[in-house]
């Protein structure tokens, strides 16, 4: 090819063998949304990254998972092996070249252990990104399967002015960006700050972000948060160093933020403001108001949690000794947080593990560490310097007008206290709490919240915090009723003061009257007697009064649940959450371990009862420690459920083989979560059939969860290709109503008894029955006593409920006739609101 042709067109050959994917298919918004450049991705079938063209290796990441190749004409090509592989810190990668090496097309660059990455990386998908998009006039991507070093993946047409491109700034010069208007509607909050800091750390240059008269180290999340950059603010980047020009070019787009994200609720004036005082606050001095953080009612006694002092020495024992002490303390804190991450994986959604992962990031914050090192250099002890640094940064964050950013101050204090305790050899011992405690404090740290003794602590309230704080998130995931932002009068209460805390209303009633307490206890006693009667009849079939049979089965998360469910009268298992094998551990479970667990559960259920095993359902909101995934602005719309499983086919196939080995021991059914398209279903079914034939196992029933509106709307088409449906009402409700069920502002409105949800469920049942397929409901609605008659009336064949609810739900099925349920359902489906539905069903239950 001649020189003139080279100036017009650049051919990039495949650096890996495998299937080409568009960037939009990469399960990481940084790549999928082309935040750092355009290109293509490869799902690799080889394990040696090769040069796609001739050029110079200008950068190899210290973790050896990513490499930048620059052509002699200045086009920069980033090759990023796998997703979130930076977290592996180089394990599984071997660089075959060094920065500065000149390579030819096809030369080996990085070798990687694909077997290791398959179980330790989030995905093996490898993006190939053109970083210098301004030098490319057009880009044509190939498709299909490609062979490394042979097949074309991209054809780049150089911009007409490329040959005359101006020279970059001197390598040791100062480069300043033009003014950048922040377009992200939430401004630069935690995630974009983390993205900027992460990208900035790839450069050697000193990089500052300026907003007005303030500036911050672009490599420090804490410093960037402290700028409090809002939507519409104008910022600038200044870089000094040998790669300053590249740094500014890369970070300019990131500094603008994401125009497509929604502003966090706590940034709006309405939600940032304290709740208005109402007439009954003034009229009733025994009713204190705050913000409901976690629903539920608790009746107990006050216990005021005060601060514990830590004694420390100001003067140090020499620079070397104090630096070593700090290093060891941070390492120990990192280990403790890693343990907390594993302990909190998988215990309901809510992001508990991600909270402690964010704490680990704070341990390495460069601005924080710089201040500590400066203190040590001035003769201070590591403990004294550390306390000064984290206290200053936390105070600065807490006074920001943006409540979302201010809430992160508590996280920094939590991390700071953890390291300080290690440095001083002290441990913050929890006080001995009496039974029936309602804990009251100025604020709680995430670490303390997750360690609360649930046998003694019924609820808590704090004068600080917000409904978006990590403590509030933890309270919801732990199912602890909680109120934040409570009137500070609560801190003046005497220990032992009788209280009623209502986490839904955000209230704390002091010294409730005898009548109020008596009414609550009478209601509790009545419920206990009814539960005892239901349990005595739990073994009886769940048949309506006119003989219509409805199977009531259990939602379980392991063998113990299966055994307890059978004791409670379950007629099988309608949902085995297989995540229990994958969470709270450092490595993926082996096939033999999985098979043993599934067979043990199948034996407990019995060969005559159904056992529905849902395949792995994890993702951005339920991460795996050994399958790192990037934080997502909305994990419920991201890579989760079957989307992740299809991106990790080795894990999926191993699980399917293990499940199929349990077939002889129960009426086995395999269920796939989060199915949205027929293509996904067909790919999953093909995997089942492939593994079934390989094991010589008889056919098993294959079904899907109906939790994505597209699947419900196309139920007719899906019913032709599955054996059953199971409706997941939790996700279906939030997707149909566009309401995050954990959102403090709209979560309470995300009601599965909304007529829109019920109508979609009814049409799904009808479509399935037209094709002779059975339908279950495994979401929270199946366990709601109010919903039982309407679910029976719309023709649901199976109710899969929480283990404790089994006797009650079976008793309610027996209370009604099928005819009564059908008439009630027809009436309910004509109503307009969820509150109308609940009122009508409540009346029916009481009749």
PDB file of C-alpha atoms in Angstrom, residues 288-290 304-305 307 440-443 461-465 484-493 508 510:
ATOM      1  CA  UNK A 288     -41.444  13.697  66.712  1.00  0.00           C
ATOM      2  CA  UNK A 289     -41.074  13.747  62.945  1.00  0.00           C
ATOM      3  CA  UNK A 290     -38.230  12.939  60.626  1.00  0.00           C
ATOM      4  CA  UNK A 304     -29.270   6.728  73.362  1.00  0.00           C
ATOM      5  CA  UNK A 305     -25.956   5.916  71.711  1.00  0.00           C
ATOM      6  CA  UNK A 307     -19.755   8.943  71.133  1.00  0.00           C
ATOM      7  CA  UNK A 440     -31.241   6.706  68.925  1.00  0.00           C
ATOM      8  CA  UNK A 441     -28.052   8.458  67.788  1.00  0.00           C
ATOM      9  CA  UNK A 442     -26.792  11.564  66.031  1.00  0.00           C
ATOM     10  CA  UNK A 443     -25.713   9.300  63.204  1.00  0.00           C
ATOM     11  CA  UNK A 461     -33.510   6.698  64.380  1.00  0.00           C
ATOM     12  CA  UNK A 462     -30.862   9.371  63.847  1.00  0.00           C
ATOM     13  CA  UNK A 463     -30.886  13.136  63.955  1.00  0.00           C
ATOM     14  CA  UNK A 464     -28.542  13.247  60.966  1.00  0.00           C
ATOM     15  CA  UNK A 465     -28.470  11.391  57.667  1.00  0.00           C
ATOM     16  CA  UNK A 484     -33.509   9.742  59.848  1.00  0.00           C
ATOM     17  CA  UNK A 485     -33.445  13.483  60.342  1.00  0.00           C
ATOM     18  CA  UNK A 486     -35.483  13.113  63.543  1.00  0.00           C
ATOM     19  CA  UNK A 487     -35.972  16.166  65.763  1.00  0.00           C
ATOM     20  CA  UNK A 488     -32.907  16.519  67.994  1.00  0.00           C
ATOM     21  CA  UNK A 489     -35.237  16.391  70.982  1.00  0.00           C
ATOM     22  CA  UNK A 490     -34.992  12.610  70.593  1.00  0.00           C
ATOM     23  CA  UNK A 491     -31.343  12.757  71.734  1.00  0.00           C
ATOM     24  CA  UNK A 492     -32.476  14.177  75.076  1.00  0.00           C
ATOM     25  CA  UNK A 493     -34.723  11.234  75.913  1.00  0.00           C
ATOM     26  CA  UNK A 508     -41.345   8.605  66.676  1.00  0.00           C
ATOM     27  CA  UNK A 510     -42.816   9.175  72.872  1.00  0.00           C
TER      28      UNK A 510
END
